[in-house]
XYZ file of C-alpha atoms in Angstrom:
179
model
C -13.459 15.433 16.372
C -14.192 16.523 19.926
C -11.404 17.284 22.395
C -12.216 14.106 24.294
C -11.720 12.005 21.172
C -8.418 13.654 20.237
C -5.299 11.685 21.165
C -3.181 12.960 24.013
C -0.457 14.275 21.696
C -2.972 16.379 19.772
C -4.505 17.777 22.964
C -1.072 18.653 24.290
C -0.126 20.346 21.005
C -3.321 22.354 20.966
C -2.858 23.350 24.610
C 0.657 24.610 23.956
C -0.461 26.516 20.875
C -3.460 28.062 22.573
C -1.241 29.065 25.483
C 1.177 30.646 23.041
C -1.676 32.533 21.386
C -2.915 33.933 24.691
C 0.576 34.876 25.788
C 1.211 36.631 22.483
C -2.057 38.561 22.786
C -1.242 39.661 26.336
C 2.285 40.658 25.356
C 0.895 42.889 22.627
C -1.152 44.777 25.247
C 1.720 45.407 27.649
C 2.742 49.014 28.361
C 6.565 49.240 28.188
C 8.750 47.902 25.392
C 6.853 44.796 24.436
C 8.484 41.448 23.970
C 6.247 40.994 20.949
C 4.848 43.839 18.840
C 1.147 43.865 17.964
C 1.568 43.334 14.206
C 3.961 40.435 14.722
C 1.672 38.940 17.364
C -1.281 39.104 14.977
C 0.650 37.328 12.169
C 1.981 34.688 14.521
C -1.501 34.108 15.994
C -2.831 33.433 12.493
C -0.143 30.788 11.977
C -0.875 29.275 15.385
C -4.538 29.035 14.415
C -3.565 27.201 11.196
C -1.464 24.747 13.176
C -4.275 24.221 15.684
C -6.897 23.579 12.984
C -4.673 21.115 11.156
C -3.805 19.310 14.362
C -7.457 19.168 15.432
C -8.363 17.804 11.989
C -5.916 14.912 12.473
C -3.691 16.154 9.684
C -0.192 16.202 11.156
C 1.489 16.798 7.787
C -0.441 20.027 7.225
C 0.106 21.025 10.865
C 3.865 20.537 10.450
C 3.861 22.725 7.314
C 1.948 25.450 9.166
C 4.365 25.103 12.067
C 7.318 25.581 9.698
C 5.714 28.784 8.373
C 5.154 29.940 11.961
C 8.798 29.323 12.771
C 10.047 31.208 9.711
C 7.726 34.161 10.419
C 8.908 34.193 14.033
C 12.527 34.308 12.867
C 11.697 37.123 10.428
C 9.910 39.103 13.155
C 12.856 38.612 15.510
C 15.258 39.800 12.809
C 13.083 42.898 12.307
C 13.186 43.645 16.042
C 9.477 42.917 16.577
C 10.190 40.020 18.974
C 12.619 40.163 21.888
C 15.316 37.533 22.230
C 13.735 36.152 25.402
C 10.319 35.889 23.747
C 11.795 34.345 20.578
C 13.516 31.698 22.643
C 10.358 30.764 24.592
C 8.220 30.616 21.438
C 10.881 28.535 19.667
C 10.869 26.088 22.593
C 7.058 25.790 22.335
C 7.311 25.238 18.582
C 9.902 22.499 19.110
C 7.661 20.758 21.622
C 4.678 20.920 19.299
C 6.813 19.754 16.369
C 7.920 16.687 18.358
C 4.299 15.840 19.190
C 3.166 16.328 15.596
C 6.051 14.266 14.231
C 5.174 11.445 16.621
C 1.518 11.675 15.618
C 2.465 11.653 11.928
C 4.650 8.565 12.442
C 1.851 6.824 14.301
C -0.639 7.694 11.555
C 1.764 6.425 8.881
C 2.308 3.195 10.821
C -1.442 2.689 11.133
C -1.895 3.312 7.406
C 0.878 0.833 6.607
C -0.677 -1.757 8.923
C -4.069 -1.247 7.296
C -2.534 -1.622 3.840
C -0.725 -4.796 4.895
C -3.955 -6.205 6.337
C -5.812 -5.378 3.125
C -3.143 -7.097 1.027
C -3.238 -10.143 3.306
C -7.028 -10.305 3.052
C -6.835 -10.037 -0.732
C -4.195 -12.759 -0.862
C -6.276 -14.970 1.383
C -9.361 -14.417 -0.762
C -7.367 -15.283 -3.864
C -5.885 -18.369 -2.215
C -9.269 -19.731 -1.124
C -10.671 -19.597 -4.635
C -9.462 -22.860 -6.155
C -8.915 -22.926 -9.883
C -11.115 -25.187 -11.973
C -9.558 -28.620 -12.397
C -7.847 -29.002 -15.699
C -8.441 -32.065 -17.859
C -5.636 -34.563 -18.082
C -3.689 -34.189 -21.276
C -4.939 -36.399 -24.055
C -2.330 -38.830 -25.296
C -2.883 -39.880 -28.894
C -1.737 -43.434 -29.498
C -1.176 -44.181 -33.191
C -3.221 -47.015 -34.607
C -1.015 -49.745 -36.117
C -1.005 -49.750 -39.886
C -2.991 -52.592 -41.467
C -1.018 -55.574 -42.774
C -0.124 -55.314 -46.430
C -2.419 -57.101 -48.851
C -1.074 -60.270 -50.538
C 0.855 -59.668 -53.721
C -0.933 -62.298 -55.878
C -4.255 -60.509 -55.667
C -6.066 -63.285 -53.962
C -4.931 -66.208 -56.301
C -3.724 -69.308 -54.593
C -0.191 -70.354 -55.012
C -0.076 -74.105 -55.399
C 3.589 -74.492 -54.796
C 4.943 -76.329 -51.796
C 3.569 -79.323 -49.924
C 0.164 -80.359 -50.664
C 0.080 -78.649 -53.983
C -1.868 -80.172 -56.934
C 1.211 -81.782 -58.370
C 1.923 -83.605 -55.178
C -1.406 -85.446 -55.380
C -0.994 -87.017 -58.857
C -0.717 -90.463 -57.454
C -4.129 -90.232 -56.089
C -6.536 -90.687 -58.732
C -10.016 -89.652 -58.857
C -11.340 -93.028 -57.892
C -8.806 -94.212 -55.510
C -9.482 -94.536 -51.887
C -13.084 -94.963 -52.339
C -14.701 -97.271 -50.086
């Protein structure tokens, strides 16, 4: 990523860190009791370079970790008497400023990632919603067929009882009613 493409927060963070690096290098070359000893300046410059590379690579999480190491090494150097109180305070202020910028950049990156994930889920849901399921067949209702009527009990023989039976026609002879 070129400096022109880097967001303003990243450029500002890199500017502060580069300024700190140059100031630390110049302080190491000073004649009288230095505010920052050469060995401490060299270690702190290495940490500043780590922070700068991470920030330039758009990796605010790694830059914040490197910044935390820088801060702890600065505190250790101050405790060992390698950094004056005045210098420690100014470097700590620069670290705080850079930390605020990196934290804001990390939040922005996380928000963009969350928005991208939400958009991807919405697109997937939309794609799933537009695919209509195949129509299902209507359930088949089985209607029972009525049982056939029972067969007659007399096995097909005629029952001559009742009206019009053969006994009822005895008065009619075989020749009667002949015309």
